[in-house]
PDB file of C-alpha atoms in Angstrom:
ATOM      1  CA  ASP A   1      -7.027   7.946  14.221  1.00  0.00           C
ATOM      2  CA  VAL A   2      -4.763   8.854  11.387  1.00  0.00           C
ATOM      3  CA  LYS A   3      -6.617  10.425   8.544  1.00  0.00           C
ATOM      4  CA  VAL A   4      -5.304  10.664   5.011  1.00  0.00           C
ATOM      5  CA  THR A   5      -7.589  12.454   2.602  1.00  0.00           C
ATOM      6  CA  GLN A   6      -7.401  12.748  -1.159  1.00  0.00           C
ATOM      7  CA  SER A   7      -9.001  15.623  -2.978  1.00  0.00           C
ATOM      8  CA  SER A   8     -11.156  13.580  -5.337  1.00  0.00           C
ATOM      9  CA  ARG A   9     -12.524  10.043  -5.395  1.00  0.00           C
ATOM     10  CA  TYR A  10     -13.156  10.131  -9.140  1.00  0.00           C
ATOM     11  CA  LEU A  11     -11.593  12.339 -11.778  1.00  0.00           C
ATOM     12  CA  VAL A  12     -11.986  12.454 -15.546  1.00  0.00           C
ATOM     13  CA  LYS A  13      -9.465  14.398 -17.617  1.00  0.00           C
ATOM     14  CA  ARG A  14      -8.535  14.746 -21.267  1.00  0.00           C
ATOM     15  CA  THR A  15      -5.262  13.774 -22.876  1.00  0.00           C
ATOM     16  CA  GLY A  16      -2.692  16.529 -22.575  1.00  0.00           C
ATOM     17  CA  GLU A  17      -4.268  18.207 -19.557  1.00  0.00           C
ATOM     18  CA  LYS A  18      -2.218  19.023 -16.482  1.00  0.00           C
ATOM     19  CA  VAL A  19      -3.644  17.105 -13.527  1.00  0.00           C
ATOM     20  CA  PHE A  20      -3.160  17.720  -9.829  1.00  0.00           C
ATOM     21  CA  LEU A  21      -3.920  15.072  -7.231  1.00  0.00           C
ATOM     22  CA  GLU A  22      -3.845  16.336  -3.686  1.00  0.00           C
ATOM     23  CA  CYS A  23      -3.209  14.408  -0.501  1.00  0.00           C
ATOM     24  CA  VAL A  24      -3.428  15.724   3.049  1.00  0.00           C
ATOM     25  CA  GLN A  25      -2.624  13.927   6.298  1.00  0.00           C
ATOM     26  CA  ASP A  26      -3.554  15.212   9.739  1.00  0.00           C
ATOM     27  CA  MET A  27      -1.097  13.353  11.984  1.00  0.00           C
ATOM     28  CA  ASP A  28       2.108  15.333  11.467  1.00  0.00           C
ATOM     29  CA  HIS A  29       3.709  12.413   9.626  1.00  0.00           C
ATOM     30  CA  GLU A  30       7.145  12.866   8.166  1.00  0.00           C
ATOM     31  CA  ASN A  31       6.889  10.496   5.202  1.00  0.00           C
ATOM     32  CA  MET A  32       4.387  10.579   2.369  1.00  0.00           C
ATOM     33  CA  PHE A  33       3.999   8.343  -0.659  1.00  0.00           C
ATOM     34  CA  TRP A  34       2.171   8.160  -3.971  1.00  0.00           C
ATOM     35  CA  TYR A  35       1.279   4.821  -5.563  1.00  0.00           C
ATOM     36  CA  ARG A  36      -0.670   3.763  -8.579  1.00  0.00           C
ATOM     37  CA  GLN A  37      -2.679   0.570  -8.506  1.00  0.00           C
ATOM     38  CA  ASP A  38      -3.549  -1.408 -11.610  1.00  0.00           C
ATOM     39  CA  PRO A  39      -5.227  -4.822 -11.887  1.00  0.00           C
ATOM     40  CA  GLY A  40      -2.679  -7.617 -11.774  1.00  0.00           C
ATOM     41  CA  LEU A  41       0.192  -5.246 -11.025  1.00  0.00           C
ATOM     42  CA  GLY A  42      -0.487  -4.426  -7.392  1.00  0.00           C
ATOM     43  CA  LEU A  43       0.810  -1.152  -5.966  1.00  0.00           C
ATOM     44  CA  ARG A  44       3.685   0.570  -7.660  1.00  0.00           C
ATOM     45  CA  LEU A  45       5.517   3.432  -5.994  1.00  0.00           C
ATOM     46  CA  ILE A  46       5.660   6.647  -8.010  1.00  0.00           C
ATOM     47  CA  TYR A  47       7.319   9.124  -5.649  1.00  0.00           C
ATOM     48  CA  PHE A  48       7.852   9.558  -1.961  1.00  0.00           C
ATOM     49  CA  SER A  49       8.915  12.336   0.356  1.00  0.00           C
ATOM     50  CA  TYR A  50      10.487  12.118   3.783  1.00  0.00           C
ATOM     51  CA  ASP A  51      10.568  15.834   4.530  1.00  0.00           C
ATOM     52  CA  VAL A  52       9.126  19.094   3.347  1.00  0.00           C
ATOM     53  CA  LYS A  53      10.535  20.098  -0.033  1.00  0.00           C
ATOM     54  CA  MET A  54      12.259  16.706  -0.329  1.00  0.00           C
ATOM     55  CA  LYS A  55      11.277  14.039  -2.829  1.00  0.00           C
ATOM     56  CA  GLU A  56      12.609  10.776  -4.120  1.00  0.00           C
ATOM     57  CA  LYS A  57      11.708   8.782  -7.189  1.00  0.00           C
ATOM     58  CA  GLY A  58       9.994   5.481  -6.760  1.00  0.00           C
ATOM     59  CA  ASP A  59       9.751   2.670  -9.252  1.00  0.00           C
ATOM     60  CA  ILE A  60       7.702   4.438 -11.940  1.00  0.00           C
ATOM     61  CA  PRO A  61       8.272   8.222 -11.811  1.00  0.00           C
ATOM     62  CA  GLU A  62       8.138   8.846 -15.563  1.00  0.00           C
ATOM     63  CA  GLY A  63       5.372  11.236 -16.527  1.00  0.00           C
ATOM     64  CA  TYR A  64       4.824  12.394 -12.944  1.00  0.00           C
ATOM     65  CA  SER A  65       6.166  15.026 -10.608  1.00  0.00           C
ATOM     66  CA  VAL A  66       5.411  15.880  -6.997  1.00  0.00           C
ATOM     67  CA  SER A  67       5.349  18.840  -4.681  1.00  0.00           C
ATOM     68  CA  ARG A  68       5.587  19.034  -0.928  1.00  0.00           C
ATOM     69  CA  GLU A  69       5.530  22.640   0.234  1.00  0.00           C
ATOM     70  CA  LYS A  70       3.944  21.856   3.597  1.00  0.00           C
ATOM     71  CA  LYS A  71       4.428  18.860   5.832  1.00  0.00           C
ATOM     72  CA  GLU A  72       0.819  17.748   5.699  1.00  0.00           C
ATOM     73  CA  ARG A  73       0.301  18.041   1.945  1.00  0.00           C
ATOM     74  CA  PHE A  74       1.799  15.993  -0.881  1.00  0.00           C
ATOM     75  CA  SER A  75       0.688  16.660  -4.444  1.00  0.00           C
ATOM     76  CA  LEU A  76       1.067  14.430  -7.459  1.00  0.00           C
ATOM     77  CA  ILE A  77       1.221  16.198 -10.806  1.00  0.00           C
ATOM     78  CA  LEU A  78       0.664  14.734 -14.236  1.00  0.00           C
ATOM     79  CA  GLU A  79       2.278  17.326 -16.491  1.00  0.00           C
ATOM     80  CA  SER A  80       0.508  16.126 -19.628  1.00  0.00           C
ATOM     81  CA  ALA A  81      -1.971  13.370 -18.940  1.00  0.00           C
ATOM     82  CA  SER A  82      -1.997  10.348 -21.197  1.00  0.00           C
ATOM     83  CA  THR A  83      -4.437   7.461 -21.489  1.00  0.00           C
ATOM     84  CA  ASN A  84      -1.903   5.040 -19.996  1.00  0.00           C
ATOM     85  CA  GLN A  85      -2.093   7.035 -16.779  1.00  0.00           C
ATOM     86  CA  THR A  86      -5.676   5.944 -16.258  1.00  0.00           C
ATOM     87  CA  SER A  87      -5.445   4.219 -12.905  1.00  0.00           C
ATOM     88  CA  MET A  88      -6.252   4.257  -9.202  1.00  0.00           C
ATOM     89  CA  TYR A  89      -3.898   6.558  -7.301  1.00  0.00           C
ATOM     90  CA  LEU A  90      -3.275   5.986  -3.618  1.00  0.00           C
ATOM     91  CA  CYS A  91      -1.585   8.310  -1.170  1.00  0.00           C
ATOM     92  CA  ALA A  92      -0.050   7.121   2.099  1.00  0.00           C
ATOM     93  CA  SER A  93       1.857   8.531   5.039  1.00  0.00           C
ATOM     94  CA  SER A  94       4.023   7.164   7.834  1.00  0.00           C
ATOM     95  CA  SER A  95       5.381   8.717  10.974  1.00  0.00           C
ATOM     96  CA  ASP A  96       8.907   7.597  11.746  1.00  0.00           C
ATOM     97  CA  PRO A  97      11.373  10.324  10.708  1.00  0.00           C
ATOM     98  CA  HIS A  98      14.352   7.963  10.815  1.00  0.00           C
ATOM     99  CA  THR A  99      13.129   5.127   8.656  1.00  0.00           C
ATOM    100  CA  ARG A 100      10.763   4.313   5.873  1.00  0.00           C
ATOM    101  CA  ALA A 101      10.261   0.864   7.463  1.00  0.00           C
ATOM    102  CA  ASP A 102       7.102   1.922   9.231  1.00  0.00           C
ATOM    103  CA  THR A 103       3.383   1.347   8.991  1.00  0.00           C
ATOM    104  CA  GLN A 104       1.830   3.295   6.148  1.00  0.00           C
ATOM    105  CA  TYR A 105      -1.643   4.795   6.400  1.00  0.00           C
ATOM    106  CA  PHE A 106      -3.573   5.094   3.178  1.00  0.00           C
ATOM    107  CA  GLY A 107      -6.126   7.466   1.762  1.00  0.00           C
ATOM    108  CA  PRO A 108      -9.253   6.201  -0.028  1.00  0.00           C
ATOM    109  CA  GLY A 109      -7.750   6.622  -3.477  1.00  0.00           C
ATOM    110  CA  THR A 110      -8.510   8.670  -6.580  1.00  0.00           C
ATOM    111  CA  ARG A 111      -9.699   6.835  -9.649  1.00  0.00           C
ATOM    112  CA  LEU A 112      -8.412   8.844 -12.595  1.00  0.00           C
ATOM    113  CA  THR A 113      -9.674   8.318 -16.109  1.00  0.00           C
ATOM    114  CA  VAL A 114      -7.849  10.010 -18.978  1.00  0.00           C
ATOM    115  CA  LEU A 115      -9.838  10.193 -22.202  1.00  0.00           C
TER     116      LEU A 115
ATOM    117  CA  ALA B   1      16.606  -5.766  -3.496  1.00  0.00           C
ATOM    118  CA  GLN B   2      13.766  -7.294  -1.593  1.00  0.00           C
ATOM    119  CA  SER B   3      10.738  -8.686  -3.374  1.00  0.00           C
ATOM    120  CA  VAL B   4       7.488 -10.316  -2.359  1.00  0.00           C
ATOM    121  CA  THR B   5       5.368 -12.934  -4.096  1.00  0.00           C
ATOM    122  CA  GLN B   6       1.734 -13.735  -3.552  1.00  0.00           C
ATOM    123  CA  PRO B   7       1.231 -16.916  -5.559  1.00  0.00           C
ATOM    124  CA  ASP B   8      -2.571 -16.848  -5.559  1.00  0.00           C
ATOM    125  CA  ILE B   9      -4.260 -14.180  -7.652  1.00  0.00           C
ATOM    126  CA  HIS B  10      -7.792 -15.129  -6.630  1.00  0.00           C
ATOM    127  CA  ILE B  11      -9.175 -17.421  -3.930  1.00  0.00           C
ATOM    128  CA  THR B  12     -12.777 -18.363  -3.245  1.00  0.00           C
ATOM    129  CA  VAL B  13     -13.835 -19.773   0.104  1.00  0.00           C
ATOM    130  CA  SER B  14     -17.155 -20.592   1.702  1.00  0.00           C
ATOM    131  CA  GLU B  15     -18.372 -18.510   4.587  1.00  0.00           C
ATOM    132  CA  GLY B  16     -17.276 -20.176   7.831  1.00  0.00           C
ATOM    133  CA  ALA B  17     -14.372 -22.005   6.218  1.00  0.00           C
ATOM    134  CA  SER B  18     -10.771 -21.419   7.161  1.00  0.00           C
ATOM    135  CA  LEU B  19      -8.482 -19.243   5.077  1.00  0.00           C
ATOM    136  CA  GLU B  20      -4.786 -19.118   4.347  1.00  0.00           C
ATOM    137  CA  LEU B  21      -3.231 -16.561   2.003  1.00  0.00           C
ATOM    138  CA  ARG B  22       0.350 -17.134   1.003  1.00  0.00           C
ATOM    139  CA  CYS B  23       3.209 -14.671   0.951  1.00  0.00           C
ATOM    140  CA  ASN B  24       6.843 -15.388   0.173  1.00  0.00           C
ATOM    141  CA  TYR B  25       9.627 -12.857   0.264  1.00  0.00           C
ATOM    142  CA  SER B  26      13.121 -12.638  -1.080  1.00  0.00           C
ATOM    143  CA  TYR B  27      15.651 -10.916   1.113  1.00  0.00           C
ATOM    144  CA  GLY B  28      18.991 -11.846   2.663  1.00  0.00           C
ATOM    145  CA  ALA B  29      17.996 -11.119   6.225  1.00  0.00           C
ATOM    146  CA  THR B  30      14.708 -10.959   8.087  1.00  0.00           C
ATOM    147  CA  PRO B  31      12.674  -8.058   6.756  1.00  0.00           C
ATOM    148  CA  TYR B  32       9.778  -6.267   8.338  1.00  0.00           C
ATOM    149  CA  LEU B  33       6.545  -7.814   7.080  1.00  0.00           C
ATOM    150  CA  PHE B  34       3.035  -6.447   6.710  1.00  0.00           C
ATOM    151  CA  TRP B  35      -0.409  -7.550   5.602  1.00  0.00           C
ATOM    152  CA  TYR B  36      -2.891  -4.957   4.339  1.00  0.00           C
ATOM    153  CA  VAL B  37      -6.513  -5.352   3.264  1.00  0.00           C
ATOM    154  CA  GLN B  38      -8.347  -3.293   0.673  1.00  0.00           C
ATOM    155  CA  SER B  39     -12.122  -3.427   0.658  1.00  0.00           C
ATOM    156  CA  PRO B  40     -13.844  -2.573  -2.627  1.00  0.00           C
ATOM    157  CA  GLY B  41     -13.431   1.098  -3.505  1.00  0.00           C
ATOM    158  CA  GLN B  42     -11.319   1.818  -0.438  1.00  0.00           C
ATOM    159  CA  GLY B  43      -7.728   2.481   0.482  1.00  0.00           C
ATOM    160  CA  LEU B  44      -5.523  -0.043   2.243  1.00  0.00           C
ATOM    161  CA  GLN B  45      -5.851  -0.828   5.922  1.00  0.00           C
ATOM    162  CA  LEU B  46      -3.166  -2.492   8.023  1.00  0.00           C
ATOM    163  CA  LEU B  47      -4.155  -5.940   9.303  1.00  0.00           C
ATOM    164  CA  LEU B  48      -0.950  -6.835  11.106  1.00  0.00           C
ATOM    165  CA  LYS B  49       2.810  -6.512  11.006  1.00  0.00           C
ATOM    166  CA  TYR B  50       5.902  -8.407  12.097  1.00  0.00           C
ATOM    167  CA  PHE B  51       9.104  -6.687  13.131  1.00  0.00           C
ATOM    168  CA  SER B  52      10.664  -9.186  15.569  1.00  0.00           C
ATOM    169  CA  GLY B  53       9.864 -11.526  18.469  1.00  0.00           C
ATOM    170  CA  ASP B  54       6.990 -13.992  18.491  1.00  0.00           C
ATOM    171  CA  THR B  55       6.617 -15.400  15.002  1.00  0.00           C
ATOM    172  CA  LEU B  56       2.830 -15.716  15.327  1.00  0.00           C
ATOM    173  CA  VAL B  57       1.302 -12.275  15.015  1.00  0.00           C
ATOM    174  CA  GLN B  58      -2.277 -11.372  15.823  1.00  0.00           C
ATOM    175  CA  GLY B  59      -4.051  -8.664  13.892  1.00  0.00           C
ATOM    176  CA  ILE B  60      -7.399  -6.990  13.558  1.00  0.00           C
ATOM    177  CA  LYS B  61     -10.615  -8.639  12.337  1.00  0.00           C
ATOM    178  CA  GLY B  62      -9.539 -12.047  13.702  1.00  0.00           C
ATOM    179  CA  PHE B  63      -6.560 -12.463  11.359  1.00  0.00           C
ATOM    180  CA  GLU B  64      -3.175 -13.863  12.272  1.00  0.00           C
ATOM    181  CA  ALA B  65       0.050 -14.491  10.366  1.00  0.00           C
ATOM    182  CA  GLU B  66       3.028 -16.692  10.992  1.00  0.00           C
ATOM    183  CA  PHE B  67       6.581 -15.793  10.044  1.00  0.00           C
ATOM    184  CA  LYS B  68       8.629 -18.809   8.968  1.00  0.00           C
ATOM    185  CA  ARG B  69      12.235 -17.898   8.358  1.00  0.00           C
ATOM    186  CA  SER B  70      13.132 -21.312   6.894  1.00  0.00           C
ATOM    187  CA  GLN B  71      10.454 -20.932   4.234  1.00  0.00           C
ATOM    188  CA  SER B  72      10.778 -17.155   3.732  1.00  0.00           C
ATOM    189  CA  SER B  73       7.049 -16.973   4.252  1.00  0.00           C
ATOM    190  CA  PHE B  74       4.535 -14.847   6.089  1.00  0.00           C
ATOM    191  CA  ASN B  75       1.160 -16.486   5.478  1.00  0.00           C
ATOM    192  CA  LEU B  76      -2.084 -14.903   6.613  1.00  0.00           C
ATOM    193  CA  ARG B  77      -4.745 -17.053   8.251  1.00  0.00           C
ATOM    194  CA  LYS B  78      -8.238 -16.812   9.609  1.00  0.00           C
ATOM    195  CA  PRO B  79     -10.081 -19.759  11.188  1.00  0.00           C
ATOM    196  CA  SER B  80     -13.565 -18.804  10.024  1.00  0.00           C
ATOM    197  CA  VAL B  81     -14.194 -16.421   7.147  1.00  0.00           C
ATOM    198  CA  HIS B  82     -17.087 -13.961   7.133  1.00  0.00           C
ATOM    199  CA  TRP B  83     -18.725 -12.546   4.014  1.00  0.00           C
ATOM    200  CA  SER B  84     -17.334  -9.117   4.951  1.00  0.00           C
ATOM    201  CA  ASP B  85     -13.787 -10.459   4.529  1.00  0.00           C
ATOM    202  CA  ALA B  86     -14.209 -10.376   0.750  1.00  0.00           C
ATOM    203  CA  ALA B  87     -11.488  -7.953  -0.312  1.00  0.00           C
ATOM    204  CA  GLU B  88      -8.026  -7.764  -1.786  1.00  0.00           C
ATOM    205  CA  TYR B  89      -5.103  -8.626   0.456  1.00  0.00           C
ATOM    206  CA  PHE B  90      -1.582  -7.332   0.048  1.00  0.00           C
ATOM    207  CA  CYS B  91       1.602  -8.563   1.634  1.00  0.00           C
ATOM    208  CA  ALA B  92       4.463  -6.065   1.925  1.00  0.00           C
ATOM    209  CA  VAL B  93       8.092  -6.214   2.968  1.00  0.00           C
ATOM    210  CA  VAL B  94      10.749  -3.674   3.809  1.00  0.00           C
ATOM    211  CA  THR B  95      14.346  -3.803   4.931  1.00  0.00           C
ATOM    212  CA  PRO B  96      14.783  -2.943   8.619  1.00  0.00           C
ATOM    213  CA  SER B  97      17.408  -0.357   7.752  1.00  0.00           C
ATOM    214  CA  GLY B  98      14.603   1.722   6.321  1.00  0.00           C
ATOM    215  CA  ASN B  99      16.520   3.063   3.369  1.00  0.00           C
ATOM    216  CA  THR B 100      13.835   2.042   0.921  1.00  0.00           C
ATOM    217  CA  PRO B 101      10.048   2.079   1.237  1.00  0.00           C
ATOM    218  CA  LEU B 102       7.710  -0.882   1.428  1.00  0.00           C
ATOM    219  CA  VAL B 103       7.543  -3.291  -1.481  1.00  0.00           C
ATOM    220  CA  PHE B 104       4.080  -4.707  -2.079  1.00  0.00           C
ATOM    221  CA  GLY B 105       3.027  -8.000  -3.578  1.00  0.00           C
ATOM    222  CA  LYS B 106       0.532  -8.008  -6.427  1.00  0.00           C
ATOM    223  CA  GLY B 107      -2.296  -8.956  -4.130  1.00  0.00           C
ATOM    224  CA  THR B 108      -4.735 -11.832  -3.641  1.00  0.00           C
ATOM    225  CA  ARG B 109      -8.413 -11.243  -4.224  1.00  0.00           C
ATOM    226  CA  LEU B 110     -10.641 -13.127  -1.813  1.00  0.00           C
ATOM    227  CA  SER B 111     -14.224 -14.016  -2.707  1.00  0.00           C
ATOM    228  CA  VAL B 112     -16.562 -15.453  -0.089  1.00  0.00           C
ATOM    229  CA  ILE B 113     -19.542 -17.568  -1.072  1.00  0.00           C
ATOM    230  CA  ALA B 114     -22.513 -18.604   1.028  1.00  0.00           C
TER     231      ALA B 114
END
């Protein structure tokens, strides 16, 4: 079974802090994604990566950055956390190197609260 | 750009009753279509997907979905709902060319009552 793990289930940070959310997948998948999920808004894509050291902006990249130094690990970085970044963050991966039109496998999510 | 609409924000059904969750998409050609389920406090799990072929797709947990090109729909169904089906359900679409990632609907929350 594909396993996608996220470093924390719950995280509480203060405004202005730099926050790192880590995601690791164990199935040698090429593509990795970061979403945020808010009530009534569904899943919104923040960033995705289809190769090591490659990244592409999703629909809402403002206030976020990402890092993918190794194939299995995709990090989401909040440079200076703000209260409007309080949300559930979901990481996903998919295997097909030639397309992003493939089944995505999700981690359990990190619920981030910024005070 | 493709988009997906789930018209029902919240649905309540009785245990044992049938279920249909609606999904409509907007795209010029036939996209790839997915249904995911999210149990409380969990990530998303794939229920089923449609790429091509038979328009009635069987998934896990007794779910099925039917692709109707004429209606631009991909509705999810289950003949008899169990209390454990209470969750949030997301429909997603993507262009077969694969140049852009999945686009998710806003979700439908399902409550099951005794």
